[in-house]
XYZ file of N, CA, C and O in Angstrom:
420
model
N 0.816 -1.209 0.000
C 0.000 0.000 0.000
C 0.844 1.251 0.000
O 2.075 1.255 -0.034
N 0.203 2.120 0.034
C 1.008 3.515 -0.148
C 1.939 3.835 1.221
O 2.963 4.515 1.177
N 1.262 3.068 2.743
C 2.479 3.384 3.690
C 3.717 3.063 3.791
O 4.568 3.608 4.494
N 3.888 1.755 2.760
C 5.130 0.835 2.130
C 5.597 2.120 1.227
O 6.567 2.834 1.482
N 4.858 2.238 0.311
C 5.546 3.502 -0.575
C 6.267 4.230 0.162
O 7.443 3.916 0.346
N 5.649 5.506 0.819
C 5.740 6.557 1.739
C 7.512 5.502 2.714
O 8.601 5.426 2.145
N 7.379 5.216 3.387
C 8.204 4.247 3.666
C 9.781 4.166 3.139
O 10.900 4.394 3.598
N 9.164 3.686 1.851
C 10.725 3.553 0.578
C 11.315 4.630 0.430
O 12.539 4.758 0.472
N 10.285 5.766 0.189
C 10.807 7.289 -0.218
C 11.304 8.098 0.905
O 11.929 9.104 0.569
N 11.162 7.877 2.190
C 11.344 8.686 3.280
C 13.246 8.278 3.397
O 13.874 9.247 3.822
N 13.645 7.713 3.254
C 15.432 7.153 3.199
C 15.690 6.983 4.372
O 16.884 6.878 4.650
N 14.803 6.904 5.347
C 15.795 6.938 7.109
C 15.367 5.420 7.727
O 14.329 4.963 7.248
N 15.754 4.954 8.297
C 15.090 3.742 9.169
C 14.187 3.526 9.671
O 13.551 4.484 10.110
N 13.787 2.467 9.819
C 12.321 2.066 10.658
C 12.208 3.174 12.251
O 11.357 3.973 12.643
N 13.469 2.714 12.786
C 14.085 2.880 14.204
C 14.056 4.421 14.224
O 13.728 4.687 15.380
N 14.212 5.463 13.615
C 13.773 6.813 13.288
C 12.575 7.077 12.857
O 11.964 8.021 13.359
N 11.990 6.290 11.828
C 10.496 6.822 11.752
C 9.583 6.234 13.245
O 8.619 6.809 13.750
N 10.173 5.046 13.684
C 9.752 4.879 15.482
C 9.532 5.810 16.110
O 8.441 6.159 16.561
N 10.971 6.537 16.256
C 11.230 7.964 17.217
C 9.498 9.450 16.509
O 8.511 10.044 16.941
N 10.236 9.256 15.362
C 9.326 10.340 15.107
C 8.050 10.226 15.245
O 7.458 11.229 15.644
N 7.257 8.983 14.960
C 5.714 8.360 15.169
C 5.270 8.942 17.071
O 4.271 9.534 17.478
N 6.746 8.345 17.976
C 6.657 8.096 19.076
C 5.782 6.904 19.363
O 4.711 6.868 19.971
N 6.560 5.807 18.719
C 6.159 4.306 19.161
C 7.921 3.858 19.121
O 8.992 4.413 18.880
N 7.312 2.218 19.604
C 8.099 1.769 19.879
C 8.900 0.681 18.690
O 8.325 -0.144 17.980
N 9.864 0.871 18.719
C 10.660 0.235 17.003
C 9.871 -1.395 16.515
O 9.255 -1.757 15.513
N 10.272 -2.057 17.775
C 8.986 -3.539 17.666
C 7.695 -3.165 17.314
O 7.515 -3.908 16.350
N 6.687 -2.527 17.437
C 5.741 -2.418 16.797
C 5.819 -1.497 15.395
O 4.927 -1.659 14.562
N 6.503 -0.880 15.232
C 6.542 -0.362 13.752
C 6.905 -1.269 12.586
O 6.514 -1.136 11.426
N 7.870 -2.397 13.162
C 8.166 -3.540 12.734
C 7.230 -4.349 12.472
O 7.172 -4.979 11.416
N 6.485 -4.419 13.295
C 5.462 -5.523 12.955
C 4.137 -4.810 12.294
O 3.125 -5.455 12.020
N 4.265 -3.454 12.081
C 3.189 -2.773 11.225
C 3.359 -3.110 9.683
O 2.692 -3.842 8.953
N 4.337 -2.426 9.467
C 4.865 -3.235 8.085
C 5.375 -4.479 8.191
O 6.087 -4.607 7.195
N 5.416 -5.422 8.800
C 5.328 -6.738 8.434
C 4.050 -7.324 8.370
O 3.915 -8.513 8.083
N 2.972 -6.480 8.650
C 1.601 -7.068 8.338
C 0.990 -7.645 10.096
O -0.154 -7.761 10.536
N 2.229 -7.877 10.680
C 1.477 -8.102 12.173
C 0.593 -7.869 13.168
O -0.098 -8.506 13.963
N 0.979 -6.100 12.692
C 0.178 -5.256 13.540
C -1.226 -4.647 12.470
O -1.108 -4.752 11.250
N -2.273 -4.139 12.973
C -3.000 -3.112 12.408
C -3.211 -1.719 13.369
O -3.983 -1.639 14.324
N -2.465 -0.825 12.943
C -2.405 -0.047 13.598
C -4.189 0.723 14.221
O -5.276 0.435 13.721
N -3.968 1.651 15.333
C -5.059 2.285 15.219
C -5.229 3.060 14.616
O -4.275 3.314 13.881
N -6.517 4.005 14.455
C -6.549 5.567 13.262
C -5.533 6.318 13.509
O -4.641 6.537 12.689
N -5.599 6.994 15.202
C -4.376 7.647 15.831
C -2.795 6.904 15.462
O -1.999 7.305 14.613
N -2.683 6.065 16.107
C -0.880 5.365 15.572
C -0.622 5.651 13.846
O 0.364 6.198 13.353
N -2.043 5.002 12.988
C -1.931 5.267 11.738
C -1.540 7.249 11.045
O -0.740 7.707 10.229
N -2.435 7.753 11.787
C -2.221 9.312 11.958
C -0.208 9.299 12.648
O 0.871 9.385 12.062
N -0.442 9.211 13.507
C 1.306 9.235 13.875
C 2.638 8.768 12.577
O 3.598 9.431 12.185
N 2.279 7.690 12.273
C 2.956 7.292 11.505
C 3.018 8.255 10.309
O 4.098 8.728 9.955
N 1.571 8.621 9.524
C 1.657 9.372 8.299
C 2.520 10.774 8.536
O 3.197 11.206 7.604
N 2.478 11.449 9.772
C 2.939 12.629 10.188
C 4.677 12.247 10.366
O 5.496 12.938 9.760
N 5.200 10.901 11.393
C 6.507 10.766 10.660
C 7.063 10.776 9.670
O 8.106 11.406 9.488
N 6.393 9.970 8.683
C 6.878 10.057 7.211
C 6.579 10.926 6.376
O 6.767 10.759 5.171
N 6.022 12.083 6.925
C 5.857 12.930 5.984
C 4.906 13.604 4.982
O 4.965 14.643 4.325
N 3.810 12.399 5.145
C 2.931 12.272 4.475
C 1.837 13.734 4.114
O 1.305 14.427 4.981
N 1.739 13.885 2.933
C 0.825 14.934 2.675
C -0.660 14.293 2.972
O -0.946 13.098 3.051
N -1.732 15.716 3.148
C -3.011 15.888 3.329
C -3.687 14.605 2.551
O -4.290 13.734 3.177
N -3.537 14.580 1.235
C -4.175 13.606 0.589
C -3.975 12.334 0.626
O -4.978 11.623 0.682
N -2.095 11.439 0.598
C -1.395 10.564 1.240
C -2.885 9.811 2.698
O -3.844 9.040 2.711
N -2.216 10.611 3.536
C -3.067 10.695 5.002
C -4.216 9.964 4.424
O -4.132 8.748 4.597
N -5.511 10.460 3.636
C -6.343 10.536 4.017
C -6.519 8.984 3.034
O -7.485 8.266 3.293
N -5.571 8.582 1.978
C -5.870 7.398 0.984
C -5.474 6.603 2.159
O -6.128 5.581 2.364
N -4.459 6.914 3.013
C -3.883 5.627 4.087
C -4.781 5.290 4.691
O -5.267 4.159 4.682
N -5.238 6.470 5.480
C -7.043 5.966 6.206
C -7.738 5.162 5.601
O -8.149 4.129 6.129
N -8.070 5.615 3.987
C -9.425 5.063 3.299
C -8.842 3.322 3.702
O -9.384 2.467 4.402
N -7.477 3.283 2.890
C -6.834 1.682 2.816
C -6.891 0.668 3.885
O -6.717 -0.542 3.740
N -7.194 1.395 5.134
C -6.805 1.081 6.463
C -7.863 0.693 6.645
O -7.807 -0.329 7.330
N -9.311 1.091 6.274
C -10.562 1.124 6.771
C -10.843 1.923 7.659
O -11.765 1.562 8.390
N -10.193 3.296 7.964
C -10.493 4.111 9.031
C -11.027 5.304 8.483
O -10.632 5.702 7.386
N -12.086 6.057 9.290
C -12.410 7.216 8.507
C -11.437 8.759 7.956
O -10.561 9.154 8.725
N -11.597 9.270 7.072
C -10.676 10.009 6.830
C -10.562 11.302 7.663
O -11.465 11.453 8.487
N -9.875 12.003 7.618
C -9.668 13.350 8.695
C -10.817 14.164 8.031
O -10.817 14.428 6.829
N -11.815 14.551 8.912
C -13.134 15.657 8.748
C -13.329 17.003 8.980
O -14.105 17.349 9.871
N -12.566 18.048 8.115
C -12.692 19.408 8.885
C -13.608 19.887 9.625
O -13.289 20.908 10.234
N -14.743 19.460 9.798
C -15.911 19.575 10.635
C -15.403 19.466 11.984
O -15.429 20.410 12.775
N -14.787 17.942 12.342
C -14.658 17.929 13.703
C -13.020 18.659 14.141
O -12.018 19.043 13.537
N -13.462 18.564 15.448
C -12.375 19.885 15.716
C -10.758 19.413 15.757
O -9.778 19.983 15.276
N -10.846 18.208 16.482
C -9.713 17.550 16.441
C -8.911 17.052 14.952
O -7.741 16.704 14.791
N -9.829 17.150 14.140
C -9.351 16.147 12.754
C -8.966 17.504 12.078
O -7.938 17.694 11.427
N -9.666 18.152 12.260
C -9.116 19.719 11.649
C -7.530 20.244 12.132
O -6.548 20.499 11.434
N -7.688 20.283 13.379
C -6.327 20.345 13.680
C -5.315 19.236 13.592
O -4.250 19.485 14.157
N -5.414 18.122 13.032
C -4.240 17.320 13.099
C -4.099 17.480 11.420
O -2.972 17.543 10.928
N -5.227 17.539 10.624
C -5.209 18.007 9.076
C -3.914 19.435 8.936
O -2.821 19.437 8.369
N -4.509 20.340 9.583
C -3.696 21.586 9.963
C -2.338 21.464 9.787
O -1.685 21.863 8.823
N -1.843 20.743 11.022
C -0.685 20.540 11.162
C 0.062 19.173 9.948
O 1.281 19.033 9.860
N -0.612 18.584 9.393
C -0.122 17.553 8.291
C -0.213 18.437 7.240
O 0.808 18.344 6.557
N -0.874 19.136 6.870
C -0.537 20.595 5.559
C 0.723 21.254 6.422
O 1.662 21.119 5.638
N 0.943 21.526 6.928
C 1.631 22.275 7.190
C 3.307 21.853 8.067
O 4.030 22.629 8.692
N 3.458 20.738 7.870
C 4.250 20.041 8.171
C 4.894 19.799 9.499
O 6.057 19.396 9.548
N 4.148 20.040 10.644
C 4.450 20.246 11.757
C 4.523 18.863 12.689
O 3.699 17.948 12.688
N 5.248 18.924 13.162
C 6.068 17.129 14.021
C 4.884 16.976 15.207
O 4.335 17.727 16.013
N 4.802 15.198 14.741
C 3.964 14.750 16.217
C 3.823 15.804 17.227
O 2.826 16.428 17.592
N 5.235 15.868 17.650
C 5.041 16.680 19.461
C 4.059 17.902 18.805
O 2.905 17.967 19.228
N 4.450 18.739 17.916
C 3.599 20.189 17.490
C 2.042 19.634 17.637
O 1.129 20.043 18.355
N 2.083 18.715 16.829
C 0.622 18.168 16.384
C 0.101 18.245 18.006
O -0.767 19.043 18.359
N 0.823 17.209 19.015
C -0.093 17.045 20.168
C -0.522 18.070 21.064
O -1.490 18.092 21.825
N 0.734 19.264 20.749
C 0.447 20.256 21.686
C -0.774 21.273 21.174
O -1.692 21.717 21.863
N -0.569 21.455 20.077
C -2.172 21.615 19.278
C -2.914 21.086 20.057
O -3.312 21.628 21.089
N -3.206 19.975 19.693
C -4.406 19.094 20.538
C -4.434 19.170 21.502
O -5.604 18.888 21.763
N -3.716 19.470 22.815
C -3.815 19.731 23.797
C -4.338 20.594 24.310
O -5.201 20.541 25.187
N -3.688 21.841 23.625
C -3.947 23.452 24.065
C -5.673 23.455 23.938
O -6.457 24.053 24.676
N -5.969 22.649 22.841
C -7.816 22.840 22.531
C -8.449 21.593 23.431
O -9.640 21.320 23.285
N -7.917 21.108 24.035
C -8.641 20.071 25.298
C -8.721 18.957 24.430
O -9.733 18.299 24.668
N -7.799 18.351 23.203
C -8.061 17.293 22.538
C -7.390 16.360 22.720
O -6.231 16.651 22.425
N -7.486 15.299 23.077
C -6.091 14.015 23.150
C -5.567 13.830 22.218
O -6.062 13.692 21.100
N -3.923 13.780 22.685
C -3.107 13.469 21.719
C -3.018 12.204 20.795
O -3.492 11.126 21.155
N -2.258 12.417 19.336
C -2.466 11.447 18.962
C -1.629 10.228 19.659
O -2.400 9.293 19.877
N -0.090 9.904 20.142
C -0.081 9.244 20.899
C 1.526 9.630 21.508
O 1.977 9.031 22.484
């Protein structure tokens, strides 16, 4: 799928896109080995490590079976926000925070 893509093109290691997701290297491992299915949130984490643009994001969701990010709701707006705009997990959560939203993880 396209997170394999996204993946190939990013050039850094699993063990760094770990750090940046903020998971742990064994489960990123076993995401792309098919082991794991991530949640929407972890799946959201991950697209924001690698980089992933607005549209990326939202085909990974569709692929995933998870719903796509909804500018309507308040939280999906702001994690959309910050994935246009290229801003790292931690940015993303403190967003979400500052507006009383849980982080993604």
């Amino acid at each position: 799928g396209l997170l394999e893509k996204l993946y190939a093109r990013c050039g850094f290691p699993k063990a760094t896109l770990a750090r940046l997701a903020n998971m742990s290297e064994v489960y990123v491992y076993q995401v792309f080995a098919g082991r794991r299915h991530p949640t929407r949130d972890r799946l959201l984490a991950l697209c924001v490590g690698l980089g992933a643009t607005l549209d990326e994001t939202q085909v990974i969701l569709r692929q995933a079976a998870w719903g796509e990010l909804y500018p309507r709701i308040e939280r999906d707006a702001i994690i959309a926000h910050g994935i246009v705009h290229g801003a790292s997990l931690n940015e993303i959560n403190n967003s979400l925070c500052a507006r009383g939203e849980e982080p993604l993880c």
